[in-house]
Structures are given as C-alpha cells and as structure tokens.
Amino acid sequence: MTPSDVKATLSFSDGSPQMDLPLYKGTIGPDVIDIRKLYAQTGKFTYDPGFLSTASCNSTITYIDGDKGELLYRGYPIEQLATNCDYLETCYLLLYGELPSPSQKEEFVNRVTNHTMVNEQMQFFLRGFRRDAHPMAVMTGLVGALSAFYHDSTDINNPEHREIAAIRLIAKMPTLVAMAYKYTIGQPYIYPKNDLSYAGNFMRMMFATPCEEYKPNDVLVRAMDRIFTLHADHEQNASTSTVRLCGSSGTNPFAAIAAGVACLWGPAHGGANEACLNMLNDIQQMGGVAKIGEFIKQVKDKNSNVKLMGFGHRVYKNYDPRAKLMRETCHEVLNELGLHDDPLFKLAMELEKIALEDEYFVARKLYPNVDFYSGIVQRAIGIPVPLFTAIFALARTVGWIAQLNEMIGDPEYKIGRPRQLFVGATPRNVTPIAQR
Ligand code: ACO
C-alpha cells in the first residue's frame, strides 16, 4: 500500500485531542483512511453497518468502478475477458495474477481436468438429503463435506494444500452441482468426461443419461462458459467477505468456501437470478406485459416490500457491465434455440425499458444487474430455476479461493473481528425465577 503525503485529521467537539490518520492510495479507486490505531488512541470505534464506507482489506484481484460501470479482473476489462478468453483462462488469471501462456493453459486445464471426479462415497452422502431439497441446501452440505474427504488439502497455512484444494474445488464444483441436480430428478449420476471443455462437461453431466448421450451445442456451451466468466469474482461482496472472515480463523478452504455458498444463497445476493425469474413468471401469470404498470406501482410502494429483482446494485450506480454482456448472450441463445419470441424474454425487455425510463429508478440509479438476464439464458438452456444459484456458486468458487489465498498470504492478515455499538441493557441482577 502506498502511503499518501496527505493525512486525515479527526477532531472532536468535546475538546478531546485531535488525531492524524494515515491515508493510503490504491492504484485506482478511492483513497482509504487507516483507522487501525483509532481505538488504541481515542477509545472509540467507527460505526459502519453494511460496510458502506469501509475497506476490509487491500486486494489486487478485482476492481469495480460502480459509477462508470467498469469491472476489471487483474486489470483486464470484463468485456475483453468475456470475448477473448474462456473460463479456465480467467480462473488462471484470478488465481495467479496473469493470463496463461498456451503451455501454462494446457498444464492448468490438465490439472483441473484430472480432478473432476469426486470420491465415490460422496454419492452415499448425497443420499441423506431429501429428493426435494433446494440445490443450495445440498451444495452447502456437499462443499463442506469435501473437507471430510480430502484431508490432505485442509491446512490453510500450507501453500501446497491451498493449491491442491483450489484445483479440487474448481474441478469438482460442476460435478457436485450436476450430482445435486440428478439426485433431485431421480436420474443416475453422469461421470465427468475429460475430453470435453469445462462448460461442455458440466452440461453433459447435467443433461446426458446412461441411455442417451448429450451432444453439447457450441452456442449454448459458450453461453454457459460466459455465465461462469462473468460470475467468477466481484471483489468484496457479501459471500467473498464471508469466505475471508470464515477463513481468517484458519479453518480449512472447503469449510470457508461452504460458508460462501451459504451466504450466496440469499435473494439479495446470488439468489437474485432465481428470484428474478420467479418474479417474471409471477407477472406473466398476472397477465404479462399489460400488468407491468401495476407491478411497478407495487415496487414503488414503500409498504409493499416488493422489489424489482435483477435491478439495483450496492456498487454499480450505472449499467452493470456484466448485464450488457449477458444481454448479448441472451439474444444469441434465444436465436439459436428459436426462442426469440419467448414471452418471458419479451416481458423482461419491456420491464427493462419501462424501468430505465421511470423517474423512481432513474433517481435511485437502479439499472439491470447481471441476474436480470442470466436467469433467462439459463432457463433457455434447460437449467431448472432452483439450480441457478448453484451455478453462480460454481462460477464464483474461483473468486472465493483467489481472495482467500490472497488474504492468507497477506502479512497484515489477522482474524476478522468487527466491534459493535452496544445499545442493550446495562449490568443488572438476575431475579430468581419464582419472583419474575
Ligand atoms: N427495486 C425497487 N427499489 C429498489 C431496488 C429494486 N430492485 N433496489 C433498490 N431500491 C431502492 C430502495 O428501496 C432505496 O429506495 P429509498 O432511497 O427510497 O429508500 C434505494 O433504491 C436504495 O436502495 P438500497 O436498498 O439502499 O441499496 P443497497 O445498495 O443497500 O441494495 C441491492 C442493493 C440489495 C442489490 C438492492 O438493489 C436489491 O435488493 N435489488 C434486488 C435484488 C437483486 O437483484 N440483487 C442482485 C445483486 S447483484 C448480485 O448479487 C450478482
């Protein structure tokens, strides 16, 4: 971190001595004020629920400029990565900091491919779940359970363990998501086939059966690969911060990633693509395009608790750059499948148009996020709605690992331990139960 010549000065209106706070400059983005000595010197904490103004770490992985609608992985714009690189190249970039050379790519792809199978025992573990369990409930369990199967890669302080855990997680997530799906529909699991691409292999494990081979369609495989790339990392969002906080206790990488999966499940985060498609289905059932006005009215009503899912973002106050790319993919996939007249897609386009012109959304800088389109693409490919967030988890796994490994390698890393402003009861005595 580069210290700035500028210092922030904190003064108090009660006459307490003022304090100079160091300022650090990033390579891009806002400066940060270093408040680490604040408590020791003033006896005061800062208060920032939801981390609206707090940088929890320094990082070299992903940069977002929410006002410009810019997303960079290791300095490369997401638009260039999504059009020139595949997902595994992006994984390499996120993990090791540079894009791979052809030989590095080949070696990396081989390494990932050699770990696509999961311990055979995993399928018996899966049997403990109800068949109608939500795939994210199953995934939280399965990912956490990996630490019970791969003891030789659970020491977070050992770089070799971290490396093999990273490869195993990236390689096995598609297998686990496909197994979770096959289990819910009662079909036999399909083993990975290592001569296919990462995305092609995943789609085959999802859609092939022992009696019918699945021939991956190039357009759909590219769409799936793009979904993975666009979701690969997104700096210090809720699930990534969860992984960092969980990993900061020294727990094993599988447990930390399982915590990320659990966090991602929420509808304000990864669950939004599922919630968005359910919302479109609801509007469709209400009467479709003709009912958009009525729906938007509910969204604007503060007492209704209805949100336009797939709109808004904590950081992007401009068009989400991933949404633009996913919108493009959405057209490609629907054309390929002859679904351009798909009523849900038409409804989404109309909703987008109305919301982008509506004063409520304009004033609050609410634009479509990636989930607004990714659900439509996945549905067209044949992915069932409850599986959307599991696919997001699959794609985000590499980002979580890269962030976790960056934290462990940071000499300034400490166990995460936020403080609080206590507003509860002051000390009091327990009254014996008979007298209460
Ligand atoms: N629909 C209607 N109003 C909205 C929406 C929305 N989708 N999002 C924000 N608003 C309104 C809020 O009600 C608030 O209005 P107010 O100022 O009148 O009170 C204002 O816009 C600011 O919103 P906040 O909730 O303060 O924004 P925050 O940054 O905390 O929330 C979030 C961001 C959680 C993503 C929110 O926009 C949301 O819930 N969106 C829908 C869910 C969604 O699509 N999530 C996906 C996120 S992207 C991802 O995880 C890949």
Coordinates of C-alpha atoms and ligand atoms in Angstrom, one line a residue:
M1 CA 0.0 0.0 0.0
T2 CA 1.3 3.5 -0.9
P3 CA 1.0 6.0 2.0
S4 CA -0.1 9.4 0.9
D5 CA 1.5 12.7 1.9
V6 CA -2.0 13.8 2.9
K7 CA -3.2 12.9 6.3
A8 CA -6.8 12.9 7.6
T9 CA -7.3 14.8 10.9
L10 CA -10.0 13.7 13.2
S11 CA -11.2 16.3 15.7
F12 CA -13.8 16.1 18.4
S13 CA -16.2 18.9 19.6
D14 CA -15.7 17.9 23.3
G15 CA -12.1 19.2 23.4
S16 CA -10.5 15.6 23.2
P17 CA -7.2 15.8 21.4
Q18 CA -7.4 15.5 17.6
M19 CA -5.7 12.6 15.8
D20 CA -3.9 12.4 12.5
L21 CA -4.9 9.3 10.4
P22 CA -2.7 8.0 7.6
L23 CA -4.2 7.9 4.1
Y24 CA -3.4 5.2 1.5
K25 CA -3.7 5.4 -2.2
G26 CA -4.8 2.5 -4.3
T27 CA -3.6 2.1 -7.9
I28 CA -7.2 3.2 -8.9
G29 CA -10.2 3.9 -6.8
P30 CA -10.9 5.9 -3.7
D31 CA -8.1 6.6 -1.1
V32 CA -8.6 4.9 2.3
I33 CA -8.2 6.3 5.8
D34 CA -6.3 3.9 8.1
I35 CA -8.2 3.8 11.3
R36 CA -6.4 0.8 12.8
K37 CA -4.9 2.8 15.7
L38 CA -8.1 4.8 16.3
Y39 CA -9.3 2.6 19.3
A40 CA -6.0 2.5 20.9
Q41 CA -5.5 6.2 20.7
T42 CA -9.1 7.5 21.3
G43 CA -11.0 4.6 22.9
K44 CA -13.5 4.9 20.0
F45 CA -14.7 2.6 17.3
T46 CA -16.1 3.6 13.9
Y47 CA -19.7 2.7 13.0
D48 CA -20.5 1.4 9.5
P49 CA -23.1 -1.4 9.3
G50 CA -23.3 -2.8 5.9
F51 CA -19.7 -1.6 5.2
L52 CA -20.9 1.3 3.2
S53 CA -17.6 3.2 3.6
T54 CA -15.2 0.5 4.9
A55 CA -12.5 -1.2 3.0
S56 CA -12.0 -4.6 4.8
C57 CA -8.7 -5.5 3.1
N58 CA -6.4 -4.5 0.3
S59 CA -6.6 -6.6 -2.8
T60 CA -5.0 -6.9 -6.3
I61 CA -7.7 -9.2 -7.8
T62 CA -10.8 -7.3 -8.9
Y63 CA -11.7 -3.7 -9.3
I64 CA -15.2 -2.2 -9.8
D65 CA -15.9 1.4 -10.7
G66 CA -19.6 1.5 -9.9
D67 CA -20.2 4.9 -11.3
K68 CA -18.6 4.1 -14.6
G69 CA -20.0 0.6 -14.8
E70 CA -16.5 -0.9 -15.0
L71 CA -15.3 -4.3 -13.9
L72 CA -11.7 -5.4 -14.1
Y73 CA -10.1 -8.8 -13.2
R74 CA -6.4 -8.2 -12.5
G75 CA -6.7 -5.0 -14.6
Y76 CA -8.4 -6.6 -17.7
P77 CA -11.9 -5.3 -18.6
I78 CA -14.6 -8.0 -18.2
E79 CA -15.7 -7.2 -21.8
Q80 CA -12.3 -8.3 -23.2
L81 CA -12.1 -11.4 -21.0
A82 CA -15.6 -12.5 -21.8
T83 CA -15.0 -12.2 -25.6
N84 CA -11.3 -13.3 -25.9
C85 CA -10.8 -15.8 -23.1
D86 CA -12.6 -18.9 -21.7
Y87 CA -13.5 -19.5 -18.1
L88 CA -10.4 -21.6 -17.2
E89 CA -8.1 -18.9 -18.5
T90 CA -10.0 -16.5 -16.4
C91 CA -9.6 -18.8 -13.4
Y92 CA -5.8 -18.9 -14.0
L93 CA -5.7 -15.2 -14.2
L94 CA -7.7 -14.7 -10.9
L95 CA -5.6 -17.3 -9.1
Y96 CA -2.1 -16.5 -10.3
G97 CA -2.4 -12.8 -11.4
E98 CA -1.5 -13.2 -15.1
L99 CA -3.2 -14.7 -18.2
P100 CA -1.6 -18.1 -19.0
S101 CA 0.7 -18.7 -22.0
P102 CA -0.6 -21.6 -24.2
S103 CA 1.6 -24.1 -22.4
Q104 CA 0.6 -22.8 -19.0
K105 CA -3.1 -23.0 -20.0
E106 CA -2.7 -26.6 -21.2
E107 CA -1.0 -27.6 -18.0
F108 CA -3.7 -25.9 -15.9
V109 CA -6.6 -27.4 -17.9
N110 CA -5.0 -30.8 -17.5
R111 CA -4.6 -30.3 -13.8
V112 CA -8.2 -29.2 -13.3
T113 CA -9.5 -32.0 -15.6
N114 CA -7.6 -34.7 -13.6
H115 CA -9.6 -33.8 -10.6
T116 CA -13.2 -33.7 -11.9
M117 CA -14.3 -36.9 -10.3
V118 CA -15.4 -36.8 -6.7
N119 CA -14.8 -39.5 -4.1
E120 CA -17.3 -42.3 -4.8
Q121 CA -18.5 -42.1 -1.3
M122 CA -20.0 -38.6 -2.0
Q123 CA -23.0 -40.2 -3.7
F124 CA -23.9 -42.0 -0.5
F125 CA -23.5 -38.8 1.5
L126 CA -25.9 -37.2 -1.0
R127 CA -28.5 -39.9 -0.3
G128 CA -29.0 -38.5 3.1
F129 CA -30.8 -35.5 1.6
R130 CA -34.5 -35.3 0.7
R131 CA -35.0 -35.5 -3.0
D132 CA -36.9 -32.2 -2.9
A133 CA -34.1 -30.3 -1.0
H134 CA -33.1 -27.0 -2.5
P135 CA -29.8 -27.4 -4.5
M136 CA -28.2 -24.7 -2.5
A137 CA -29.0 -26.5 0.8
V138 CA -27.4 -29.6 -0.8
M139 CA -24.4 -27.7 -2.1
T140 CA -23.7 -26.1 1.3
G141 CA -23.5 -29.6 2.7
L142 CA -21.5 -31.2 -0.1
V143 CA -18.9 -28.4 -0.3
G144 CA -18.4 -28.5 3.5
A145 CA -18.2 -32.3 3.3
L146 CA -15.3 -32.1 0.9
S147 CA -13.1 -31.4 3.9
A148 CA -14.1 -34.8 5.3
F149 CA -13.0 -36.5 2.0
Y150 CA -9.8 -34.6 1.2
H151 CA -7.7 -34.4 4.4
D152 CA -4.5 -33.9 2.5
S153 CA -5.6 -30.4 1.5
T154 CA -7.1 -28.9 4.6
D155 CA -4.2 -27.0 6.1
I156 CA -4.8 -23.4 5.1
N157 CA -1.3 -22.4 6.2
N158 CA 0.3 -24.9 3.8
P159 CA 0.7 -23.4 0.3
E160 CA 0.7 -26.9 -1.3
H161 CA -2.6 -27.7 0.5
R162 CA -4.1 -24.4 -0.6
E163 CA -3.1 -25.1 -4.2
I164 CA -4.5 -28.6 -4.4
A165 CA -7.7 -27.5 -2.6
A166 CA -8.1 -24.7 -5.2
I167 CA -7.7 -27.1 -8.1
R168 CA -10.0 -29.7 -6.5
L169 CA -12.7 -27.1 -5.7
I170 CA -12.7 -25.7 -9.3
A171 CA -12.7 -29.2 -10.8
K172 CA -15.3 -30.7 -8.6
M173 CA -17.9 -28.0 -8.3
P174 CA -19.5 -28.8 -11.7
T175 CA -19.6 -32.5 -10.8
L176 CA -21.3 -31.7 -7.5
V177 CA -23.8 -29.3 -8.9
A178 CA -24.8 -31.9 -11.6
M179 CA -25.0 -34.6 -9.0
A180 CA -27.3 -32.4 -6.8
Y181 CA -29.5 -31.9 -9.9
K182 CA -29.6 -35.6 -11.0
Y183 CA -30.4 -36.5 -7.4
T184 CA -33.5 -34.3 -7.3
I185 CA -34.9 -35.7 -10.5
G186 CA -34.0 -39.3 -9.7
Q187 CA -31.6 -39.9 -12.6
P188 CA -28.3 -41.7 -12.3
Y189 CA -25.2 -39.5 -11.9
I190 CA -23.2 -39.0 -15.0
Y191 CA -19.4 -39.2 -14.6
P192 CA -17.3 -36.4 -16.0
K193 CA -15.9 -36.8 -19.5
N194 CA -12.5 -35.2 -19.6
D195 CA -12.2 -34.7 -23.3
L196 CA -14.9 -32.0 -23.1
S197 CA -14.4 -28.4 -22.2
Y198 CA -15.2 -27.3 -18.6
A199 CA -18.6 -25.9 -19.5
G200 CA -19.3 -28.7 -22.1
N201 CA -18.5 -31.3 -19.5
F202 CA -20.8 -29.7 -16.9
M203 CA -23.7 -29.5 -19.4
R204 CA -23.2 -33.2 -20.3
M205 CA -23.2 -34.2 -16.6
M206 CA -26.5 -32.3 -16.3
F207 CA -28.3 -33.4 -19.4
A208 CA -26.9 -36.8 -20.5
T209 CA -28.4 -40.1 -19.3
P210 CA -26.8 -43.6 -19.4
C211 CA -29.2 -44.4 -22.3
E212 CA -28.9 -41.1 -24.2
E213 CA -25.7 -39.2 -25.0
Y214 CA -25.8 -35.4 -24.8
K215 CA -24.1 -33.5 -27.6
P216 CA -23.1 -30.1 -26.4
N217 CA -24.2 -27.3 -28.7
D218 CA -21.4 -24.8 -29.2
V219 CA -23.5 -21.7 -28.8
L220 CA -25.0 -23.0 -25.5
V221 CA -21.6 -24.1 -24.2
R222 CA -20.2 -20.7 -25.0
A223 CA -23.1 -19.1 -23.2
M224 CA -22.6 -21.3 -20.1
D225 CA -18.8 -20.5 -20.2
R226 CA -19.7 -16.8 -20.3
I227 CA -22.0 -17.1 -17.3
F228 CA -19.1 -18.7 -15.5
T229 CA -16.6 -15.9 -16.5
L230 CA -19.0 -13.1 -15.6
H231 CA -19.6 -14.5 -12.2
A232 CA -16.0 -15.5 -11.4
D233 CA -15.3 -12.7 -9.0
H234 CA -16.7 -9.4 -7.8
E235 CA -14.4 -8.0 -5.2
Q236 CA -15.5 -7.8 -1.5
N237 CA -19.2 -8.7 -1.9
A238 CA -21.2 -10.4 0.9
S239 CA -20.2 -14.0 0.1
T240 CA -16.5 -13.2 -0.6
S241 CA -16.3 -11.2 2.6
T242 CA -17.9 -14.2 4.3
V243 CA -15.2 -16.5 2.9
R244 CA -12.5 -14.2 4.0
L245 CA -14.0 -13.8 7.5
C246 CA -14.6 -17.5 7.8
G247 CA -11.1 -18.4 6.5
S248 CA -9.5 -15.8 8.8
S249 CA -10.0 -18.2 11.7
G250 CA -7.6 -20.6 10.0
T251 CA -10.4 -23.0 9.1
N252 CA -9.8 -25.3 6.0
P253 CA -10.6 -24.0 2.5
F254 CA -13.5 -26.3 1.9
A255 CA -15.3 -25.0 5.1
A256 CA -14.6 -21.4 4.1
I257 CA -16.0 -21.9 0.6
A258 CA -19.0 -23.7 2.1
A259 CA -19.7 -20.5 4.1
G260 CA -19.5 -18.5 0.9
V261 CA -22.1 -20.9 -0.7
A262 CA -24.4 -20.4 2.2
C263 CA -24.1 -16.6 2.0
L264 CA -24.6 -16.5 -1.8
W265 CA -27.9 -18.3 -1.4
G266 CA -29.7 -15.1 -0.1
P267 CA -32.1 -13.3 -2.5
A268 CA -30.3 -10.0 -2.1
H269 CA -27.1 -11.7 -3.5
G270 CA -26.8 -14.8 -5.6
G271 CA -30.4 -15.9 -5.1
A272 CA -31.5 -12.9 -7.2
N273 CA -31.4 -14.7 -10.5
E274 CA -33.8 -17.3 -9.2
A275 CA -36.0 -14.6 -7.6
C276 CA -35.9 -12.6 -10.8
L277 CA -37.2 -15.5 -12.9
N278 CA -39.8 -16.2 -10.4
M279 CA -40.9 -12.6 -10.5
L280 CA -41.1 -12.7 -14.3
N281 CA -43.2 -15.8 -14.1
D282 CA -45.5 -14.1 -11.5
I283 CA -46.0 -11.1 -13.7
Q284 CA -46.6 -13.4 -16.7
Q285 CA -49.3 -15.2 -14.7
M286 CA -50.8 -11.9 -13.6
G287 CA -51.3 -11.1 -17.3
G288 CA -47.9 -10.4 -18.8
V289 CA -46.8 -7.1 -20.4
A290 CA -50.2 -5.5 -19.7
K291 CA -49.6 -5.9 -16.0
I292 CA -46.2 -4.3 -15.8
G293 CA -47.6 -0.9 -14.8
E294 CA -49.4 -2.4 -11.9
F295 CA -46.3 -4.4 -10.8
I296 CA -44.1 -1.3 -11.0
K297 CA -46.6 0.6 -8.8
Q298 CA -46.2 -2.1 -6.2
V299 CA -42.4 -1.9 -6.4
K300 CA -42.6 1.9 -5.8
D301 CA -44.9 1.4 -2.8
K302 CA -42.7 1.5 0.3
N303 CA -45.2 -0.6 2.3
S304 CA -45.3 -3.4 -0.3
N305 CA -41.8 -4.8 0.2
V306 CA -41.9 -5.8 -3.5
K307 CA -38.6 -5.2 -5.3
L308 CA -37.8 -5.3 -9.0
M309 CA -35.5 -8.3 -8.8
G310 CA -32.5 -8.1 -11.1
F311 CA -32.4 -4.3 -10.7
G312 CA -30.1 -2.3 -8.4
H313 CA -26.7 -3.0 -7.0
R314 CA -24.7 -1.8 -4.0
V315 CA -21.8 -0.8 -6.1
Y316 CA -23.0 -0.2 -9.6
K317 CA -24.8 3.0 -9.9
N318 CA -24.7 2.7 -13.7
Y319 CA -25.4 -0.2 -16.1
D320 CA -23.8 -3.4 -14.7
P321 CA -21.1 -4.3 -17.4
R322 CA -21.9 -7.9 -16.9
A323 CA -25.6 -7.3 -17.7
K324 CA -24.6 -5.8 -21.1
L325 CA -22.7 -9.0 -22.0
M326 CA -25.4 -11.3 -20.6
R327 CA -28.0 -9.4 -22.6
E328 CA -26.0 -10.1 -25.8
T329 CA -25.7 -13.8 -24.8
C330 CA -29.4 -13.9 -24.1
H331 CA -30.1 -12.8 -27.7
E332 CA -27.6 -15.4 -29.1
V333 CA -29.1 -18.3 -27.1
L334 CA -32.7 -17.4 -27.8
N335 CA -31.9 -17.1 -31.6
E336 CA -30.0 -20.4 -31.6
L337 CA -32.9 -22.2 -29.9
G338 CA -35.6 -20.4 -32.0
L339 CA -37.0 -18.8 -28.8
H340 CA -36.7 -15.1 -29.8
D341 CA -40.5 -14.8 -29.3
D342 CA -40.2 -16.3 -25.8
P343 CA -42.9 -14.4 -23.8
L344 CA -40.7 -14.2 -20.7
F345 CA -37.9 -12.6 -22.6
K346 CA -40.3 -10.1 -24.2
L347 CA -41.7 -9.3 -20.8
A348 CA -38.1 -8.8 -19.4
M349 CA -37.3 -6.5 -22.3
E350 CA -40.4 -4.4 -21.7
L351 CA -39.9 -4.3 -18.0
E352 CA -36.3 -3.1 -18.6
K353 CA -37.4 -0.4 -21.0
I354 CA -40.1 0.9 -18.6
A355 CA -37.9 0.8 -15.5
L356 CA -35.0 2.6 -17.3
E357 CA -37.3 5.5 -18.2
D358 CA -39.1 5.6 -14.9
E359 CA -38.2 8.5 -12.5
Y360 CA -38.2 6.2 -9.5
F361 CA -35.4 4.0 -10.9
V362 CA -33.6 6.9 -12.7
A363 CA -33.4 9.0 -9.5
R364 CA -32.1 6.0 -7.5
K365 CA -29.7 4.9 -10.2
L366 CA -31.2 1.5 -10.4
Y367 CA -30.1 -0.4 -13.5
P368 CA -30.4 -4.1 -14.5
N369 CA -27.8 -6.3 -13.0
V370 CA -26.4 -9.5 -14.5
D371 CA -29.1 -11.6 -12.9
F372 CA -31.8 -9.9 -14.8
Y373 CA -30.6 -11.8 -18.0
S374 CA -28.7 -14.8 -16.7
G375 CA -31.9 -16.4 -15.5
I376 CA -33.5 -16.1 -18.9
V377 CA -30.3 -17.6 -20.5
Q378 CA -30.2 -20.5 -18.1
R379 CA -33.9 -21.3 -18.4
A380 CA -33.5 -21.4 -22.2
I381 CA -30.5 -23.8 -21.9
G382 CA -32.8 -26.0 -19.8
I383 CA -31.4 -25.4 -16.3
P384 CA -34.2 -25.6 -13.7
V385 CA -34.7 -22.3 -11.8
P386 CA -33.7 -23.6 -8.3
L387 CA -30.3 -24.6 -9.8
F388 CA -29.4 -21.0 -10.9
T389 CA -27.7 -20.0 -7.7
A390 CA -25.8 -23.3 -7.5
I391 CA -24.3 -22.4 -10.9
F392 CA -23.4 -19.0 -9.6
A393 CA -21.7 -20.7 -6.7
L394 CA -19.8 -23.0 -9.1
A395 CA -18.6 -20.0 -11.1
R396 CA -17.7 -17.8 -8.0
T397 CA -15.7 -20.6 -6.4
V398 CA -12.5 -19.5 -8.1
G399 CA -13.0 -15.9 -6.9
W400 CA -13.6 -17.0 -3.4
I401 CA -10.4 -19.1 -3.5
A402 CA -8.3 -16.4 -5.0
Q403 CA -9.5 -13.9 -2.4
L404 CA -9.0 -16.4 0.5
N405 CA -5.4 -17.3 -0.7
E406 CA -4.6 -13.6 -1.1
M407 CA -5.8 -13.0 2.5
I408 CA -3.7 -15.9 3.9
G409 CA -0.6 -14.6 2.0
D410 CA -1.1 -11.0 3.3
P411 CA 1.5 -10.3 6.1
E412 CA -1.1 -7.9 7.6
Y413 CA -3.8 -10.6 7.9
K414 CA -5.5 -11.1 11.2
I415 CA -8.6 -13.0 12.3
G416 CA -11.6 -10.8 11.4
R417 CA -13.3 -9.4 14.5
P418 CA -15.7 -6.5 14.0
R419 CA -16.6 -4.4 17.0
Q420 CA -20.1 -3.1 17.9
L421 CA -22.0 -0.2 19.4
F422 CA -23.8 -1.8 22.3
V423 CA -27.2 -0.3 22.9
G424 CA -28.7 -3.1 25.1
A425 CA -29.3 -3.3 28.9
T426 CA -26.6 -2.2 31.3
P427 CA -25.5 -4.6 34.0
R428 CA -28.4 -5.8 36.2
N429 CA -29.1 -8.7 38.6
V430 CA -31.0 -11.9 37.8
T431 CA -34.2 -12.2 39.8
P432 CA -34.9 -15.8 40.9
I433 CA -37.5 -17.5 38.6
A434 CA -40.2 -17.7 41.2
Q435 CA -40.1 -13.9 41.7
R436 CA -40.2 -13.0 38.0
Ligands
ACO1 N1 -36.5 -2.4 -6.7 C1 -37.0 -1.3 -6.2 N2 -36.4 -0.4 -5.4 C2 -35.1 -0.6 -5.2 C3 -34.4 -1.8 -5.7 C4 -35.2 -2.6 -6.5 N3 -34.6 -3.7 -7.0 N4 -33.1 -1.7 -5.3 C5 -33.0 -0.6 -4.5 N5 -34.2 0.0 -4.5 C6 -34.5 1.3 -3.8 C7 -34.5 1.2 -2.3 O1 -35.8 0.9 -1.8 C8 -34.0 2.5 -1.9 O2 -35.0 3.4 -2.0 P1 -35.2 4.7 -1.0 O3 -33.9 5.5 -1.1 O4 -36.4 5.4 -1.4 O5 -35.3 4.1 0.4 C9 -32.9 2.9 -2.9 O6 -33.3 2.2 -4.1 C10 -31.5 2.5 -2.5 O7 -31.5 1.1 -2.3 P2 -30.7 0.3 -1.1 O8 -31.5 -0.9 -0.6 O9 -30.2 1.3 -0.1 O10 -29.5 -0.2 -2.0 P3 -28.5 -1.3 -1.5 O11 -27.2 -0.9 -2.1 O12 -28.5 -1.5 0.0 O13 -29.1 -2.6 -2.1 C11 -29.5 -4.4 -3.6 C12 -28.6 -3.2 -3.2 C13 -29.5 -5.3 -2.3 C14 -28.8 -5.2 -4.7 C15 -30.9 -3.9 -4.0 O14 -30.8 -3.1 -5.1 C16 -31.8 -5.1 -4.3 O15 -32.4 -5.7 -3.3 N6 -32.0 -5.5 -5.6 C17 -32.8 -6.6 -6.0 C18 -32.1 -7.9 -5.7 C19 -31.0 -8.1 -6.8 O16 -31.2 -8.0 -7.9 N7 -29.8 -8.5 -6.2 C20 -28.7 -8.9 -7.1 C21 -27.5 -8.1 -6.7 S1 -26.3 -8.5 -7.9 C22 -25.6 -9.9 -7.5 O17 -25.6 -10.4 -6.4 C23 -25.0 -10.7 -8.6

